[in-house]
Amino acid sequence: MKNKELAQKIKELRVRKGFSQEQLAETAQINLRTVQRIEGGETEPRGDTLKRIANALQVTPDELIDWTEQEDNKFLACLNISALSFIAFPLLGIIIPLAIWILKKDKIRNTNEIGKRLLNFQISWCLILFLGYVLVVSSMVFHIRIPFLKFSFSTLNGAQLLLLMGPVLYLINGVVIVVNSIRSYNGKNVFYKPAFRFLK
């Protein structure tokens, strides 16, 4: 393995853990200059140094050496499509992509970024769906006026809005997921908006 390839892997893993070179050197109990030389591709870590760096980055030495970020647009499309599980139950649209993202975020290129965008969108969508239902039902039950809508819901109007709101939100979510699945498959950037940034 070329020094530069391993150096890049160590640097990427270090950055993902949020370590500076100094923190990696301290955690691995090696010299800062050694870390700088390794990341600069000047030397390749072996033996005890490799074990110390791997432990500090919470991977095995074999994983560190074999670790590669593959490019797999089919997988990225499947990651996006997995969010369609929201159709069965809204929280599944978060849980299933989250599990896939955690397992593969360091293995396949762009999984980390796309996974975060997808999860931020799904969490935002679930919150909007939940708050929308709470707002409408509360207004119907307690005859509360919603200031920005400038009217209070009668039971009939509230029921009609409930019947309309769910399918519209489900349709929007489904369309956004399908469009982004196609874009991922074609190697294009995804757009999951509007969304709050829960994962950065």
mmCIF file of N, CA and C in Angstrom, residues 86 125 129 132-133 159-173:
data_model
loop_
_atom_site.group_PDB
_atom_site.id
_atom_site.type_symbol
_atom_site.label_atom_id
_atom_site.label_comp_id
_atom_site.label_asym_id
_atom_site.label_seq_id
_atom_site.Cartn_x
_atom_site.Cartn_y
_atom_site.Cartn_z
ATOM 1 N N PHE A 86 -41.321 5.050 5.705
ATOM 2 C CA PHE A 86 -42.209 5.941 6.451
ATOM 3 C C PHE A 86 -43.668 5.664 6.106
ATOM 4 N N TRP A 125 -39.652 16.184 8.767
ATOM 5 C CA TRP A 125 -40.962 15.798 8.242
ATOM 6 C C TRP A 125 -41.837 15.189 9.341
ATOM 7 N N LEU A 129 -45.360 16.668 10.663
ATOM 8 C CA LEU A 129 -46.558 15.823 10.630
ATOM 9 C C LEU A 129 -47.198 15.750 12.018
ATOM 10 N N GLY A 132 -48.492 19.199 13.182
ATOM 11 C CA GLY A 132 -49.681 19.548 12.400
ATOM 12 C C GLY A 132 -50.921 18.852 12.929
ATOM 13 N N TYR A 133 -50.796 17.559 13.200
ATOM 14 C CA TYR A 133 -51.930 16.814 13.742
ATOM 15 C C TYR A 133 -52.320 17.320 15.130
ATOM 16 N N ALA A 159 -61.808 18.056 10.440
ATOM 17 C CA ALA A 159 -61.743 16.699 9.883
ATOM 18 C C ALA A 159 -61.298 16.738 8.429
ATOM 19 N N GLN A 160 -61.801 17.720 7.690
ATOM 20 C CA GLN A 160 -61.404 17.846 6.278
ATOM 21 C C GLN A 160 -59.910 18.165 6.161
ATOM 22 N N LEU A 161 -59.442 19.059 7.063
ATOM 23 C CA LEU A 161 -58.022 19.414 7.027
ATOM 24 C C LEU A 161 -57.146 18.223 7.407
ATOM 25 N N LEU A 162 -57.581 17.451 8.398
ATOM 26 C CA LEU A 162 -56.845 16.242 8.784
ATOM 27 C C LEU A 162 -56.751 15.276 7.620
ATOM 28 N N LEU A 163 -57.860 15.090 6.931
ATOM 29 C CA LEU A 163 -57.887 14.167 5.797
ATOM 30 C C LEU A 163 -56.996 14.649 4.656
ATOM 31 N N LEU A 164 -56.859 15.963 4.528
ATOM 32 C CA LEU A 164 -56.063 16.529 3.443
ATOM 33 C C LEU A 164 -54.577 16.597 3.802
ATOM 34 N N MET A 165 -54.278 16.978 5.053
ATOM 35 C CA MET A 165 -52.899 17.220 5.475
ATOM 36 C C MET A 165 -52.035 15.964 5.373
ATOM 37 N N GLY A 166 -52.539 14.833 5.883
ATOM 38 C CA GLY A 166 -51.763 13.590 5.862
ATOM 39 C C GLY A 166 -51.326 13.188 4.467
ATOM 40 N N PRO A 167 -52.275 13.019 3.528
ATOM 41 C CA PRO A 167 -51.883 12.614 2.174
ATOM 42 C C PRO A 167 -50.941 13.601 1.482
ATOM 43 N N VAL A 168 -51.144 14.909 1.711
ATOM 44 C CA VAL A 168 -50.267 15.902 1.074
ATOM 45 C C VAL A 168 -48.844 15.766 1.601
ATOM 46 N N LEU A 169 -48.695 15.653 2.930
ATOM 47 C CA LEU A 169 -47.352 15.495 3.510
ATOM 48 C C LEU A 169 -46.710 14.182 3.081
ATOM 49 N N TYR A 170 -47.488 13.126 3.025
ATOM 50 C CA TYR A 170 -46.959 11.825 2.578
ATOM 51 C C TYR A 170 -46.518 11.896 1.115
ATOM 52 N N LEU A 171 -47.316 12.561 0.296
ATOM 53 C CA LEU A 171 -46.984 12.688 -1.129
ATOM 54 C C LEU A 171 -45.685 13.474 -1.314
ATOM 55 N N ILE A 172 -45.567 14.594 -0.601
ATOM 56 C CA ILE A 172 -44.349 15.413 -0.702
ATOM 57 C C ILE A 172 -43.126 14.591 -0.301
ATOM 58 N N ASN A 173 -43.217 13.889 0.821
ATOM 59 C CA ASN A 173 -42.095 13.084 1.293
ATOM 60 C C ASN A 173 -41.733 12.009 0.268
#
